Coordinates of C-alpha atoms in Angstrom, one line a residue:
M160 CA -40.5 115.5 68.7
S161 CA -39.8 119.1 69.9
R162 CA -41.7 118.3 73.5
L163 CA -39.6 115.3 74.2
P164 CA -36.7 117.2 75.6
Q165 CA -38.9 119.2 77.9
L166 CA -40.8 116.0 79.0
L167 CA -37.3 114.2 79.7
G168 CA -36.1 117.1 81.7
G169 CA -39.3 117.3 83.9
L170 CA -39.0 113.4 84.6
G171 CA -35.3 113.8 85.7
S172 CA -36.1 116.6 87.9
G173 CA -39.0 114.6 89.6
L174 CA -36.6 111.7 90.1
V175 CA -34.3 113.9 91.7
R176 CA -36.7 115.2 93.8
L177 CA -38.1 111.5 94.8
G178 CA -34.3 110.5 95.7
E179 CA -34.0 113.7 97.9
R180 CA -37.2 112.7 99.8
L181 CA -36.0 109.1 100.4
E182 CA -32.6 110.2 101.9
A183 CA -34.5 112.4 104.3
R184 CA -36.7 109.7 105.6
K185 CA -33.6 107.2 106.0
A186 CA -31.8 110.1 108.0
S187 CA -35.0 110.6 110.5
A188 CA -35.4 106.9 110.5
E189 CA -31.7 106.6 112.0
A190 CA -32.1 109.6 114.2
Q191 CA -34.5 108.2 116.2
P192 CA -33.9 106.5 119.5
A193 CA -33.3 102.9 120.3
A194 CA -36.7 102.3 121.9
G195 CA -38.4 103.3 118.7
R196 CA -36.3 101.3 116.1
P197 CA -37.6 97.9 114.7
T198 CA -36.0 94.7 116.1
P199 CA -32.9 94.0 114.4
G200 CA -33.7 91.1 111.9
A201 CA -37.5 91.7 111.5
A202 CA -38.7 92.5 107.9
P203 CA -39.1 96.3 107.3
E204 CA -42.5 97.6 106.5
P205 CA -43.4 97.8 102.6
V206 CA -43.7 101.4 101.6
T207 CA -46.5 101.7 99.1
T208 CA -46.0 104.7 96.8
P209 CA -48.9 105.2 94.2
I210 CA -47.5 105.1 90.5
T211 CA -49.8 107.2 88.1
T212 CA -49.2 107.0 84.5
P213 CA -49.6 110.3 83.2
A214 CA -51.1 110.9 79.5
P215 CA -48.8 111.6 77.1
T216 CA -49.8 115.0 76.9
S217 CA -49.7 115.9 80.5
V218 CA -46.4 114.3 82.0
A219 CA -44.8 117.5 82.5
A220 CA -47.7 119.2 84.2
S221 CA -48.0 115.6 86.4
V222 CA -44.3 115.8 87.6
S223 CA -44.1 119.4 88.3
A224 CA -47.1 118.8 90.4
M225 CA -45.4 116.2 92.6
P226 CA -44.7 117.5 96.3
S227 CA -41.1 117.9 97.3
G228 CA -38.9 116.0 100.1
P229 CA -39.0 119.0 102.8
S230 CA -42.3 120.0 102.5
A231 CA -43.7 116.6 102.4
P232 CA -46.0 115.4 105.5
E233 CA -44.4 112.7 107.4
P234 CA -46.6 109.7 108.4
A235 CA -47.8 109.5 111.9
S236 CA -45.9 107.2 114.1
A237 CA -47.7 104.7 115.8
P238 CA -48.4 104.6 119.5
G239 CA -45.5 103.4 121.7
S240 CA -43.0 103.3 118.3
G241 CA -42.0 106.5 118.2
A242 CA -39.2 108.5 120.1
G243 CA -42.0 110.7 122.0
S244 CA -44.2 107.9 123.1
V245 CA -44.5 107.4 127.0
P246 CA -45.6 104.3 128.6
P247 CA -48.4 104.6 131.1
S248 CA -47.8 105.1 135.0
V249 CA -48.7 102.0 136.9
P250 CA -49.1 102.6 140.6
A251 CA -46.4 100.9 142.6
D252 CA -48.8 99.2 145.0
R253 CA -50.5 97.8 141.9
A254 CA -47.1 96.6 140.2
A255 CA -46.9 93.6 141.5
P256 CA -49.9 92.3 143.2
G257 CA -48.0 89.2 144.9
A258 CA -45.3 91.3 146.3
R259 CA -44.2 91.3 150.1
P260 CA -44.3 94.8 151.8
D261 CA -41.0 96.7 152.8
P262 CA -39.2 95.0 155.9
V263 CA -38.1 98.5 157.0
A264 CA -41.7 99.7 157.3
A265 CA -42.7 96.2 159.2
V266 CA -40.3 97.9 162.1
P267 CA -41.6 100.2 164.7
W268 CA -40.5 103.6 164.7
G269 CA -39.2 103.2 168.5
V270 CA -37.0 100.4 167.6
R271 CA -35.7 102.1 164.5
V272 CA -34.7 104.8 166.6
A273 CA -33.2 102.8 169.3
A274 CA -31.3 100.7 166.7
E275 CA -29.8 104.1 165.1
V276 CA -28.9 105.7 168.6
G277 CA -27.5 102.2 169.5
W278 CA -25.0 101.8 166.6
R279 CA -23.9 105.6 167.2
L280 CA -23.3 105.1 171.1
L281 CA -21.2 101.8 169.9
V282 CA -19.0 103.9 167.3
L283 CA -18.4 106.3 170.2
A284 CA -17.4 103.6 172.8
G285 CA -15.1 102.0 170.4
T286 CA -13.5 105.3 169.8
L287 CA -13.2 106.2 173.3
W288 CA -11.5 102.7 174.1
V289 CA -9.3 103.2 171.5
L290 CA -8.2 106.5 172.8
M291 CA -7.6 105.4 176.3
R292 CA -5.5 102.5 175.2
V293 CA -3.4 104.8 173.3
I294 CA -3.2 107.1 176.3
S295 CA -2.5 104.4 178.6
A296 CA 0.3 103.4 176.1
V297 CA 1.8 106.7 176.3
R298 CA 0.5 108.1 179.8
L299 CA 3.8 109.4 180.8
V300 CA 3.8 111.7 177.9
V301 CA 0.0 112.8 178.3
L302 CA 0.5 113.5 182.1
A303 CA 3.4 115.4 181.5
F304 CA 1.8 117.6 178.8
V305 CA -1.3 118.3 181.0
A306 CA 1.0 119.1 183.8
G307 CA 2.5 121.4 181.6
L308 CA -1.0 123.2 180.5
L309 CA -1.8 123.6 184.0
I310 CA 1.3 125.1 185.0
T311 CA 1.1 127.2 181.8
A312 CA -2.5 128.3 182.8
L313 CA -1.3 129.2 186.3
L314 CA 1.7 131.5 184.9
Q315 CA 0.6 133.1 181.8
P316 CA -1.1 135.8 183.6
V317 CA 2.4 136.8 184.7
V318 CA 3.5 136.7 181.0
V319 CA 0.7 139.0 180.1
L320 CA 1.3 141.3 183.1
L321 CA 5.1 141.8 182.1
K322 CA 4.2 142.3 178.6
R323 CA 2.0 145.0 179.3
R324 CA 4.7 147.0 181.4
G325 CA 6.9 146.9 178.2
V326 CA 9.1 143.8 178.8
P327 CA 9.7 142.0 175.6
R328 CA 8.0 138.6 175.0
G329 CA 11.0 136.4 175.2
L330 CA 12.2 137.8 178.4
A331 CA 8.8 137.7 180.1
T332 CA 8.5 134.2 179.0
A333 CA 11.9 133.3 180.5
L334 CA 11.7 135.2 183.7
T335 CA 8.1 133.9 184.6
F336 CA 9.3 130.3 183.4
L337 CA 12.3 130.4 185.8
S338 CA 10.8 132.0 188.7
G339 CA 8.1 129.4 188.7
F340 CA 10.1 126.6 188.5
V341 CA 12.4 127.7 191.2
I342 CA 9.6 128.3 193.6
M343 CA 8.2 125.2 193.0
G344 CA 11.5 123.5 193.2
L345 CA 12.3 125.3 196.8
V346 CA 9.0 124.3 197.9
G347 CA 9.4 120.6 197.4
W348 CA 13.2 120.7 199.1
F349 CA 11.7 122.4 201.7
V350 CA 9.4 119.8 202.3
V351 CA 11.9 117.3 202.2
W352 CA 14.0 118.9 204.4
Q353 CA 11.6 119.4 207.1
V354 CA 10.6 115.6 207.1
T355 CA 14.6 114.8 207.5
E356 CA 15.4 117.1 210.1
N357 CA 12.3 116.0 212.4
L358 CA 12.2 112.4 211.5
D359 CA 14.3 111.0 214.7
D360 CA 12.1 113.5 217.0
L361 CA 9.1 112.1 215.0
S362 CA 10.1 108.5 215.8
K363 CA 10.4 109.3 219.6
Q364 CA 7.0 111.2 219.7
V365 CA 5.4 108.1 218.0
Q366 CA 6.6 105.9 220.2
H367 CA 5.6 107.6 223.0
G368 CA 2.1 108.5 221.7
I369 CA 1.4 104.6 221.4
T370 CA 2.5 104.0 224.9
E371 CA 0.0 106.9 225.7
L372 CA -2.6 105.2 223.5
K373 CA -1.8 101.9 225.0
R374 CA -2.5 103.3 228.8
W375 CA -5.5 105.3 227.4
L376 CA -7.1 101.9 226.0
L377 CA -6.7 100.1 229.2
N378 CA -8.3 102.7 231.1
S379 CA -11.0 103.3 228.7
P380 CA -14.8 102.2 229.1
F381 CA -14.1 99.9 225.8
H382 CA -12.8 97.0 228.3
V383 CA -9.5 96.3 226.0
T384 CA -7.4 94.0 227.8
Q385 CA -3.6 93.7 227.9
S386 CA -3.6 90.4 225.8
Q387 CA -5.9 91.9 223.2
I388 CA -3.4 95.0 222.9
N389 CA -0.3 92.6 222.4
N390 CA -2.1 90.7 220.0
I391 CA -2.9 93.9 217.8
A392 CA 0.9 95.0 218.2
D393 CA 2.2 91.5 217.1
K394 CA 0.1 91.9 213.9
L395 CA 1.1 95.4 213.2
S396 CA 4.9 94.3 213.7
E397 CA 4.2 91.3 211.4
A398 CA 2.6 93.7 208.9
I399 CA 5.3 96.1 209.1
G400 CA 7.9 93.3 208.2
T401 CA 5.9 92.2 205.4
S402 CA 5.9 95.6 203.9
T403 CA 9.5 96.1 204.7
K404 CA 10.5 93.1 202.6
D405 CA 8.2 94.4 199.9
I406 CA 9.6 97.8 199.9
T407 CA 13.3 96.1 199.9
S408 CA 12.3 93.9 196.9
A409 CA 10.8 96.9 195.1
G410 CA 13.9 99.0 195.5
I411 CA 15.4 97.5 192.7
E412 CA 12.7 99.0 190.4
G413 CA 13.0 102.4 192.1
V414 CA 15.6 103.6 189.8
Q415 CA 13.2 103.1 187.0
V416 CA 10.5 105.0 188.7
I417 CA 13.0 107.6 189.6
I418 CA 13.9 108.1 185.7
E419 CA 10.1 108.1 184.6
V420 CA 9.4 110.9 187.4
L421 CA 12.6 112.9 186.2
T422 CA 11.4 112.1 182.7
G423 CA 8.1 113.4 183.3
I424 CA 9.3 116.7 185.0
L425 CA 11.6 117.5 182.1
L426 CA 8.6 117.0 179.5
A427 CA 6.5 119.5 181.8
M428 CA 9.0 121.9 181.7
F429 CA 9.6 122.0 178.0
S430 CA 6.0 122.0 177.4
T431 CA 5.4 125.1 179.8
L432 CA 8.4 126.8 178.3
F433 CA 6.8 126.3 174.5
L434 CA 3.3 126.9 175.7
L435 CA 4.2 130.2 177.4
Y436 CA 6.4 131.7 174.5
D437 CA 4.3 130.2 171.4
G438 CA 0.8 129.3 172.9
P439 CA -1.3 131.5 170.3
R440 CA 0.8 130.2 167.1
I441 CA 0.1 126.5 168.4
W442 CA -3.4 127.2 168.8
Q443 CA -3.7 128.6 165.1
W444 CA -1.8 125.8 163.9
L445 CA -4.4 123.4 165.7
L446 CA -7.3 125.1 164.1
K447 CA -5.9 124.4 160.6
L448 CA -6.5 120.5 161.2
V449 CA -9.9 121.3 161.9
P450 CA -12.7 121.0 159.2
E451 CA -13.7 124.1 157.5
A452 CA -17.3 123.8 158.5
A453 CA -16.4 123.4 162.1
R454 CA -13.5 125.8 162.5
E455 CA -15.4 129.0 163.5
G456 CA -17.6 127.2 166.5
V457 CA -14.1 125.8 167.6
A458 CA -12.3 128.8 167.2
G459 CA -14.6 130.5 169.4
A460 CA -14.8 127.6 172.1
G461 CA -11.1 127.6 172.6
P462 CA -10.5 131.1 174.2
R463 CA -13.5 129.9 176.5
A464 CA -12.0 126.7 177.5
W465 CA -8.6 128.4 178.0
A466 CA -10.4 131.1 180.3
T467 CA -12.3 128.2 182.4
L468 CA -8.8 126.5 182.8
T469 CA -7.1 129.3 183.7
A470 CA -9.9 130.3 186.3
Y471 CA -9.9 126.6 187.7
V472 CA -5.9 126.5 188.4
R473 CA -5.7 130.1 189.8
G474 CA -8.6 129.6 191.9
T475 CA -7.5 126.3 193.2
V476 CA -4.0 127.5 194.2
I477 CA -5.7 130.4 196.3
V478 CA -8.1 128.2 198.0
A479 CA -5.3 125.3 198.7
L480 CA -2.7 128.3 200.1
I481 CA -5.5 129.5 202.4
D482 CA -6.3 126.0 203.5
A483 CA -2.8 125.4 204.4
I484 CA -2.3 128.3 206.2
F485 CA -5.2 128.3 208.2
I486 CA -4.9 124.4 209.2
G487 CA -1.0 125.1 209.7
I488 CA -1.7 127.7 212.0
G489 CA -4.2 125.5 214.0
L490 CA -1.5 122.9 214.3
Y491 CA 1.3 125.2 215.2
F492 CA -1.0 126.6 218.2
L493 CA -1.9 122.9 219.3
K494 CA 1.8 122.0 219.2
V495 CA 1.6 119.3 216.5
P496 CA 5.1 118.2 215.4
M497 CA 6.0 118.7 211.7
Y498 CA 3.2 121.3 211.4
V499 CA 5.1 123.1 208.5
P500 CA 5.5 119.7 206.0
L501 CA 1.8 119.1 207.1
A502 CA 0.6 122.4 205.9
V503 CA 2.9 121.8 202.5
F504 CA 1.0 118.4 202.1
I505 CA -2.4 119.9 202.6
F506 CA -1.6 122.4 200.0
L507 CA -0.4 119.8 197.4
F508 CA -3.5 117.4 198.2
A509 CA -6.3 120.1 197.6
F510 CA -5.5 119.9 193.9
I511 CA -7.3 116.5 194.3
P512 CA -10.9 117.3 194.9
L513 CA -12.8 116.0 197.8
V514 CA -10.4 113.0 198.2
G515 CA -7.4 115.2 198.9
A516 CA -9.0 117.3 201.5
V517 CA -10.1 113.9 203.0
V518 CA -6.4 112.4 203.1
S519 CA -4.5 115.4 204.0
G520 CA -6.8 116.1 207.1
A521 CA -6.8 112.3 208.0
L522 CA -2.9 112.5 208.1
A523 CA -2.9 115.6 210.2
V524 CA -5.1 114.0 212.9
V525 CA -3.3 110.7 212.8
V526 CA -0.1 112.7 213.8
A527 CA -1.6 114.5 216.3
L528 CA -3.0 111.4 217.8
V529 CA 0.5 109.5 217.8
T530 CA 2.5 112.4 218.8
R531 CA 0.2 113.9 221.4
D532 CA -2.9 112.9 222.9
V533 CA -6.8 112.0 221.7
F534 CA -8.0 115.6 222.9
T535 CA -5.2 117.0 220.5
A536 CA -6.3 115.0 217.8
A537 CA -9.8 115.8 218.3
M538 CA -9.2 119.6 218.3
V539 CA -7.2 118.9 214.9
L540 CA -10.2 117.5 213.4
A541 CA -12.2 120.1 214.5
V542 CA -9.9 122.7 212.8
V543 CA -9.7 120.7 209.7
L544 CA -13.6 120.4 209.4
A545 CA -14.2 124.2 210.1
V546 CA -11.5 125.0 207.4
Q547 CA -12.8 122.7 204.6
Q548 CA -16.7 124.1 205.4
I549 CA -15.5 127.6 205.0
E550 CA -13.5 126.5 201.8
G551 CA -16.9 124.6 200.4
H552 CA -19.6 127.2 201.3
V553 CA -17.6 130.4 201.0
L554 CA -14.1 130.2 199.1
Q555 CA -14.8 128.1 196.1
P556 CA -18.0 129.8 195.0
F557 CA -16.3 133.3 195.8
I558 CA -13.0 132.5 194.1
L559 CA -14.0 130.2 191.2
G560 CA -17.3 131.4 190.6
R561 CA -19.7 130.2 187.9
A562 CA -17.0 129.4 185.3
V563 CA -15.9 126.2 186.8
R564 CA -19.0 125.1 188.7
V565 CA -19.6 121.4 188.2
H566 CA -21.8 119.1 190.1
P567 CA -20.4 117.3 193.1
L568 CA -21.7 114.0 191.5
A569 CA -19.7 114.7 188.3
V570 CA -16.5 115.5 190.7
V571 CA -16.7 112.4 192.6
L572 CA -17.0 110.1 189.4
A573 CA -14.6 112.1 187.2
V574 CA -12.0 111.7 190.4
A575 CA -12.8 108.1 190.8
A576 CA -12.4 107.6 186.9
G577 CA -9.3 109.5 186.7
S578 CA -7.8 107.8 189.4
M579 CA -8.4 104.2 188.0
T580 CA -7.1 105.3 184.9
A581 CA -4.0 106.8 185.4
G582 CA -3.8 107.3 189.3
I583 CA -2.9 110.2 191.3
G584 CA -2.3 112.2 188.2
G585 CA -5.4 111.1 186.4
A586 CA -7.2 112.2 189.7
V587 CA -5.6 115.7 189.7
V588 CA -6.5 116.2 186.0
A589 CA -10.0 114.7 186.0
V590 CA -12.1 117.9 187.3
P591 CA -10.4 120.4 185.2
L592 CA -11.2 118.3 182.3
V593 CA -14.8 118.0 183.2
A594 CA -14.8 121.8 183.6
V595 CA -13.4 122.7 180.5
T596 CA -15.7 120.3 178.6
N597 CA -18.7 121.6 180.4
T598 CA -17.8 125.0 179.1
V599 CA -17.1 123.8 175.6
V600 CA -20.1 121.7 175.3
G601 CA -22.3 124.9 176.4
Y602 CA -20.6 127.2 174.1
L603 CA -21.0 124.9 170.9
R604 CA -24.9 124.5 172.1
A605 CA -25.4 128.3 172.1
Y606 CA -23.6 128.4 168.7
A607 CA -25.6 126.1 167.1
K608 CA -28.9 127.9 168.1
D609 CA -27.4 131.3 166.8
E610 CA -27.3 132.2 170.1
S611 CA -24.7 134.7 171.3
P612 CA -22.6 133.3 174.2
P613 CA -21.7 135.6 177.1
K614 CA -18.4 137.3 176.5
V615 CA -15.5 135.5 178.6
S616 CA -12.4 137.7 179.5
S617 CA -9.4 135.9 178.7

């Protein structure tokens, strides 16, 4: 009886350790991932625990010899049922023996490249079409702003020169703006005044020239008869009468055209004023709208584009002025009437590359033909061709240089596209736009290749 309390104490201690072991197994089973858990509803596996009945004399020893919970060895998990089990990898080509091949792999590489390029070109074409529609809707505003940009490129060197001489920025901008537009206004007024003053004399000389032309045709070796000349004169009179009726009917719409022209001039003036005064800050604000990844490249391309535009406008003005002076001198010595207005027209039409020179030269030849004679017209044609050849082969390469060199085919296509899109204004803007685009693309290509493009002086 004296050993009974010791026996009961050892039995209680063994039961406590057995309960702790069962709790530890239950916790580890709950912590296993869902893949390793048994299916809900399935009968749990029976746990067999060997029970040994100790002899009465060795109960305490047998209970004390039982292994405790934490140090008890865990049973090995069956393959595929534990958390660490990894399913065997199956090759992709053997996963489904009857599966069809990938359709993308069946398309030839060239077709895939063409498709990729094609849909990107479609996106670009759609974007360009929408942009052109927007520009056509606000064509007056766009042309006025571009005209202000070109005038700013012409006048900005004067502002820079005045600022270097110590003139304040606002005063330099005001002086340049006022003097520039006053000079352009005086040139326009002078042309209108010359045409108005010489209109009566010009009409008399035109009638005399037509009479002389008839006489020359009758005595020419072309065997032109009087009846043919009368027939041509009647058709011309009929065409002029029809055109007069059209002009009269369109005179009602002339008020709207005048209002649009005045609005465009005012917009161009305001654009020029603000671009001269606040151009750098406007450019910095525009740079903030560019994504940060492309901001550095755009910031480097902007000054080069502006330098190209400035060089183009300045060079075009110098070349047009030389053309007008030399052709005007030739018209003066050949005694062609209205040689001053014709020289001004030659200067203005020089801003339209290729086409402007042809139109202004043809106008001078026609005036010489109807007011003087065939020999004078031929001499005027020779003068115009000589000056234009000197311009194309000497003046433009020397004055404009490589900064704005554009291939003649690109010039012709740009002028044609610009005239079809926005008339005369589009033809004037087309070539500087192509020149600026060429400069920007060249710089960005060099920037993308981590090359150092040549420095361009502003």
